[in-house]
PDB file of C-alpha atoms in Angstrom:
ATOM      1  CA  MET Q   1       0.035   0.070   0.004  1.00 48.00           C
ATOM      2  CA  ASN Q   2       1.584   3.429  -1.075  1.00 49.00           C
ATOM      3  CA  LYS Q   3       1.297   6.712   0.919  1.00 47.00           C
ATOM      4  CA  MET Q   4      -1.759   7.797  -1.035  1.00 40.00           C
ATOM      5  CA  ASP Q   5      -3.798   4.619  -0.409  1.00 44.00           C
ATOM      6  CA  THR Q   6      -2.897   4.874   3.277  1.00 37.00           C
ATOM      7  CA  LEU Q   7      -4.153   8.428   3.387  1.00 33.00           C
ATOM      8  CA  ALA Q   8      -7.254   7.633   1.612  1.00 37.00           C
ATOM      9  CA  CYS Q   9      -7.948   4.783   4.145  1.00 38.00           C
ATOM     10  CA  CYS Q  10      -7.286   7.289   7.060  1.00 36.00           C
ATOM     11  CA  ILE Q  11      -9.688   9.795   5.723  1.00 32.00           C
ATOM     12  CA  ALA Q  12     -12.484   7.299   4.991  1.00 36.00           C
ATOM     13  CA  LEU Q  13     -12.042   5.878   8.572  1.00 34.00           C
ATOM     14  CA  LEU Q  14     -12.275   9.514  10.026  1.00 36.00           C
ATOM     15  CA  GLY Q  15     -15.440  10.118   8.014  1.00 40.00           C
ATOM     16  CA  CYS Q  16     -17.098   7.196   9.704  1.00 41.00           C
ATOM     17  CA  ASN Q  17     -17.396   9.350  12.955  1.00 42.00           C
ATOM     18  CA  GLY Q  18     -16.697   6.297  15.277  1.00 41.00           C
ATOM     19  CA  SER Q  19     -19.403   4.096  13.546  1.00 42.00           C
ATOM     20  CA  ALA Q  20     -18.170   1.207  11.644  1.00 41.00           C
ATOM     21  CA  ILE Q  21     -21.222   0.689   9.392  1.00 50.00           C
ATOM     22  CA  ALA Q  22     -24.415   2.734   9.010  1.00 63.00           C
ATOM     23  CA  LEU Q  23     -27.361   0.781   9.386  1.00 71.00           C
ATOM     24  CA  THR Q  24     -30.515   0.949   7.060  1.00 83.00           C
ATOM     25  CA  GLY Q  25     -33.716   2.062   8.806  1.00 88.00           C
ATOM     26  CA  GLU Q  26     -35.046  -1.443   8.507  1.00 93.00           C
ATOM     27  CA  GLU Q  27     -31.817  -2.982   9.957  1.00 93.00           C
ATOM     28  CA  ALA Q  28     -31.890  -0.540  12.822  1.00 95.00           C
ATOM     29  CA  LYS Q  29     -35.700  -1.215  13.579  1.00 96.00           C
ATOM     30  CA  ALA Q  30     -34.738  -5.043  13.658  1.00 96.00           C
ATOM     31  CA  ASP Q  31     -31.830  -4.579  15.912  1.00 96.00           C
ATOM     32  CA  VAL Q  32     -33.739  -2.490  18.533  1.00 97.00           C
ATOM     33  CA  ILE Q  33     -36.546  -5.011  18.585  1.00 98.00           C
ATOM     34  CA  ALA Q  34     -34.015  -7.851  18.970  1.00 97.00           C
ATOM     35  CA  GLN Q  35     -32.514  -5.793  21.997  1.00 98.00           C
ATOM     36  CA  GLU Q  36     -36.015  -5.465  23.550  1.00 98.00           C
ATOM     37  CA  LYS Q  37     -36.677  -9.126  23.366  1.00 98.00           C
ATOM     38  CA  ALA Q  38     -32.908  -9.992  24.580  1.00 98.00           C
ATOM     39  CA  TRP Q  39     -33.678  -7.622  27.562  1.00 98.00           C
ATOM     40  CA  SER Q  40     -36.940  -9.460  28.432  1.00 97.00           C
ATOM     41  CA  ASP Q  41     -35.344 -12.881  28.161  1.00 97.00           C
ATOM     42  CA  ALA Q  42     -32.414 -11.739  30.318  1.00 97.00           C
ATOM     43  CA  VAL Q  43     -34.766 -10.509  33.032  1.00 96.00           C
ATOM     44  CA  ILE Q  44     -36.729 -13.813  32.943  1.00 96.00           C
ATOM     45  CA  HIS Q  45     -33.588 -16.113  33.043  1.00 97.00           C
ATOM     46  CA  HIS Q  46     -31.857 -13.656  35.648  1.00 96.00           C
ATOM     47  CA  ASP Q  47     -28.899 -12.903  33.379  1.00 98.00           C
ATOM     48  CA  ILE Q  48     -27.551  -9.788  35.234  1.00 98.00           C
ATOM     49  CA  ALA Q  49     -24.611  -9.398  32.866  1.00 98.00           C
ATOM     50  CA  LYS Q  50     -26.791  -9.313  29.723  1.00 98.00           C
ATOM     51  CA  VAL Q  51     -29.125  -6.826  31.414  1.00 98.00           C
ATOM     52  CA  ALA Q  52     -26.205  -4.831  32.389  1.00 98.00           C
ATOM     53  CA  SER Q  53     -24.921  -4.716  28.813  1.00 97.00           C
ATOM     54  CA  ILE Q  54     -28.422  -3.700  27.544  1.00 98.00           C
ATOM     55  CA  LEU Q  55     -29.112  -0.804  29.797  1.00 98.00           C
ATOM     56  CA  ALA Q  56     -27.270   2.470  29.564  1.00 98.00           C
ATOM     57  CA  ASP Q  57     -25.413   3.624  32.562  1.00 97.00           C
ATOM     58  CA  ASP Q  58     -27.733   6.590  32.993  1.00 98.00           C
ATOM     59  CA  PHE Q  59     -30.910   4.456  32.195  1.00 98.00           C
ATOM     60  CA  ILE Q  60     -34.203   5.792  33.767  1.00 98.00           C
ATOM     61  CA  GLY Q  61     -37.258   3.732  33.935  1.00 98.00           C
ATOM     62  CA  ILE Q  62     -40.887   4.323  34.952  1.00 97.00           C
ATOM     63  CA  ASP Q  63     -42.958   0.883  35.393  1.00 91.00           C
ATOM     64  CA  GLY Q  64     -46.647   0.261  35.312  1.00 86.00           C
ATOM     65  CA  ARG Q  65     -46.822   0.893  39.045  1.00 88.00           C
ATOM     66  CA  GLY Q  66     -45.210   4.378  38.500  1.00 92.00           C
ATOM     67  CA  PHE Q  67     -42.180   3.507  40.406  1.00 94.00           C
ATOM     68  CA  VAL Q  68     -38.852   5.306  39.084  1.00 97.00           C
ATOM     69  CA  THR Q  69     -35.879   3.015  38.690  1.00 97.00           C
ATOM     70  CA  ASP Q  70     -32.336   3.298  37.565  1.00 98.00           C
ATOM     71  CA  LYS Q  71     -29.842   0.782  36.268  1.00 98.00           C
ATOM     72  CA  ALA Q  72     -28.883  -0.589  39.570  1.00 98.00           C
ATOM     73  CA  ALA Q  73     -32.456  -1.046  40.590  1.00 97.00           C
ATOM     74  CA  GLU Q  74     -33.168  -2.901  37.429  1.00 96.00           C
ATOM     75  CA  LEU Q  75     -30.116  -5.101  37.914  1.00 97.00           C
ATOM     76  CA  LYS Q  76     -31.343  -5.835  41.521  1.00 95.00           C
ATOM     77  CA  GLU Q  77     -34.932  -6.825  40.264  1.00 92.00           C
ATOM     78  CA  ALA Q  78     -33.376  -9.148  37.681  1.00 94.00           C
ATOM     79  CA  GLU Q  79     -31.710 -11.118  40.481  1.00 94.00           C
ATOM     80  CA  PRO Q  80     -33.125 -14.739  41.113  1.00 93.00           C
ATOM     81  CA  PRO Q  81     -35.596 -14.424  43.947  1.00 88.00           C
ATOM     82  CA  ALA Q  82     -34.594 -15.744  47.496  1.00 87.00           C
ATOM     83  CA  ALA Q  83     -35.936 -19.252  48.288  1.00 84.00           C
ATOM     84  CA  ASP Q  84     -38.319 -17.774  51.006  1.00 84.00           C
ATOM     85  CA  SER Q  85     -39.576 -14.843  48.558  1.00 84.00           C
ATOM     86  CA  THR Q  86     -43.245 -14.284  48.209  1.00 84.00           C
ATOM     87  CA  ALA Q  87     -42.935 -11.620  45.642  1.00 85.00           C
ATOM     88  CA  PRO Q  88     -44.585 -12.425  42.313  1.00 87.00           C
ATOM     89  CA  LEU Q  89     -42.291 -14.219  40.028  1.00 89.00           C
ATOM     90  CA  LEU Q  90     -42.137 -13.158  36.335  1.00 92.00           C
ATOM     91  CA  LEU Q  91     -42.549 -16.344  34.216  1.00 93.00           C
ATOM     92  CA  LYS Q  92     -42.699 -15.015  30.684  1.00 95.00           C
ATOM     93  CA  GLU Q  93     -43.481 -11.949  28.629  1.00 96.00           C
ATOM     94  CA  ASP Q  94     -45.399 -11.978  25.351  1.00 97.00           C
ATOM     95  CA  LEU Q  95     -44.020  -8.937  23.587  1.00 97.00           C
ATOM     96  CA  SER Q  96     -46.128  -7.771  20.349  1.00 97.00           C
ATOM     97  CA  ASP Q  97     -47.360  -4.833  18.626  1.00 97.00           C
ATOM     98  CA  PHE Q  98     -43.946  -3.427  17.786  1.00 97.00           C
ATOM     99  CA  THR Q  99     -43.568   0.091  16.320  1.00 97.00           C
ATOM    100  CA  ALA Q 100     -40.030   1.253  15.956  1.00 97.00           C
ATOM    101  CA  ARG Q 101     -39.022   4.761  14.858  1.00 97.00           C
ATOM    102  CA  ILE Q 102     -35.335   5.424  14.287  1.00 96.00           C
ATOM    103  CA  TYR Q 103     -33.873   9.004  14.351  1.00 96.00           C
ATOM    104  CA  GLY Q 104     -30.249   8.700  13.451  1.00 94.00           C
ATOM    105  CA  ASN Q 105     -28.612   7.014  16.577  1.00 95.00           C
ATOM    106  CA  THR Q 106     -31.729   7.190  18.474  1.00 97.00           C
ATOM    107  CA  ALA Q 107     -34.833   4.932  18.289  1.00 98.00           C
ATOM    108  CA  VAL Q 108     -38.244   5.083  19.946  1.00 98.00           C
ATOM    109  CA  LEU Q 109     -39.939   1.642  20.452  1.00 98.00           C
ATOM    110  CA  ASN Q 110     -43.702   1.116  21.250  1.00 98.00           C
ATOM    111  CA  LEU Q 111     -45.029  -2.217  22.022  1.00 98.00           C
ATOM    112  CA  THR Q 112     -47.423  -4.300  24.141  1.00 97.00           C
ATOM    113  CA  ASN Q 113     -46.178  -6.757  26.905  1.00 97.00           C
ATOM    114  CA  THR Q 114     -48.361  -9.269  28.193  1.00 96.00           C
ATOM    115  CA  ALA Q 115     -46.556 -10.323  31.434  1.00 95.00           C
ATOM    116  CA  HIS Q 116     -47.264 -13.697  33.104  1.00 96.00           C
ATOM    117  CA  PHE Q 117     -46.405 -13.868  37.011  1.00 93.00           C
ATOM    118  CA  SER Q 118     -46.749 -16.555  39.469  1.00 91.00           C
ATOM    119  CA  SER Q 119     -47.341 -16.044  43.210  1.00 86.00           C
ATOM    120  CA  LYS Q 120     -48.342 -18.567  45.819  1.00 82.00           C
ATOM    121  CA  GLY Q 121     -49.188 -21.080  43.085  1.00 84.00           C
ATOM    122  CA  LYS Q 122     -51.570 -18.803  41.350  1.00 92.00           C
ATOM    123  CA  GLU Q 123     -50.672 -17.308  37.865  1.00 93.00           C
ATOM    124  CA  THR Q 124     -51.812 -13.769  36.880  1.00 92.00           C
ATOM    125  CA  THR Q 125     -51.481 -12.006  33.654  1.00 94.00           C
ATOM    126  CA  VAL Q 126     -50.925  -8.250  33.397  1.00 93.00           C
ATOM    127  CA  LYS Q 127     -50.828  -6.269  30.017  1.00 95.00           C
ATOM    128  CA  TYR Q 128     -48.730  -3.164  29.718  1.00 95.00           C
ATOM    129  CA  ARG Q 129     -48.018  -0.697  26.798  1.00 97.00           C
ATOM    130  CA  ARG Q 130     -44.339   0.070  26.831  1.00 96.00           C
ATOM    131  CA  THR Q 131     -42.181   2.885  25.336  1.00 98.00           C
ATOM    132  CA  THR Q 132     -38.498   2.332  25.348  1.00 98.00           C
ATOM    133  CA  VAL Q 133     -35.900   4.737  23.938  1.00 98.00           C
ATOM    134  CA  TRP Q 134     -32.633   3.405  22.583  1.00 98.00           C
ATOM    135  CA  VAL Q 135     -29.300   5.012  21.698  1.00 98.00           C
ATOM    136  CA  ARG Q 136     -26.692   3.377  19.464  1.00 96.00           C
ATOM    137  CA  ASP Q 137     -23.097   3.676  20.251  1.00 93.00           C
ATOM    138  CA  SER Q 138     -20.316   2.139  17.872  1.00 86.00           C
ATOM    139  CA  ASP Q 139     -21.299  -1.368  18.351  1.00 86.00           C
ATOM    140  CA  SER Q 140     -24.863  -1.731  19.730  1.00 94.00           C
ATOM    141  CA  TRP Q 141     -28.101  -0.215  21.023  1.00 97.00           C
ATOM    142  CA  HIS Q 142     -28.463   0.652  24.686  1.00 98.00           C
ATOM    143  CA  CYS Q 143     -31.812   1.374  26.439  1.00 98.00           C
ATOM    144  CA  VAL Q 144     -31.615   4.896  28.087  1.00 98.00           C
ATOM    145  CA  SER Q 145     -35.500   5.094  29.035  1.00 98.00           C
ATOM    146  CA  PHE Q 146     -38.441   2.934  29.633  1.00 98.00           C
ATOM    147  CA  HIS Q 147     -42.043   3.750  30.480  1.00 98.00           C
ATOM    148  CA  GLY Q 148     -44.765   1.158  31.029  1.00 96.00           C
ATOM    149  CA  SER Q 149     -48.462   2.000  31.461  1.00 96.00           C
ATOM    150  CA  ARG Q 150     -50.857  -0.831  32.544  1.00 94.00           C
ATOM    151  CA  VAL Q 151     -53.812  -1.541  30.267  1.00 94.00           C
ATOM    152  CA  LEU Q 152     -56.935  -1.626  32.248  1.00 90.00           C
ATOM    153  CA  GLU Q 153     -59.729  -3.740  30.953  1.00 80.00           C
ATOM    154  CA  PRO Q 154     -62.879  -1.680  30.406  1.00 79.00           C
ATOM    155  CA  PRO Q 155     -65.667  -1.889  33.127  1.00 73.00           C
ATOM    156  CA  LYS Q 156     -68.309  -4.782  32.507  1.00 76.00           C
ATOM    157  CA  ASN Q 157     -71.936  -3.516  32.739  1.00 71.00           C
TER     158      ASN Q 157
END
């Protein structure tokens, strides 16, 4: 490689602005949805390292009960329950109705989550609408914000 080729490669790399490959809109949407699913799976399987890799260090969440959490609280909640715990156990989440919007290195994801819990031998299901905000760094998407709202069933007459 001569000096001109080397210079051209350096200029091309500088032009990437830290991003190795620009994603198309559809690729970005698919990646964000995959990260959302991976987060759900990691919480259910108590994979603390995976949850930590998905959430941004400055993550802020508001769950369906209105509780505000940060990354440390989310990691604590993802831990396996104590043997004598009476708290509801998250069994699975059915994620559906995805709408992803991409704004450069930022994504907003809206979806429905049907969460299945077990407590004292009884299973319950709670439906939520979720909004997550994702930011892409040089290698992956990280969740910076979460908001969940419980879907209430209409009154029965």
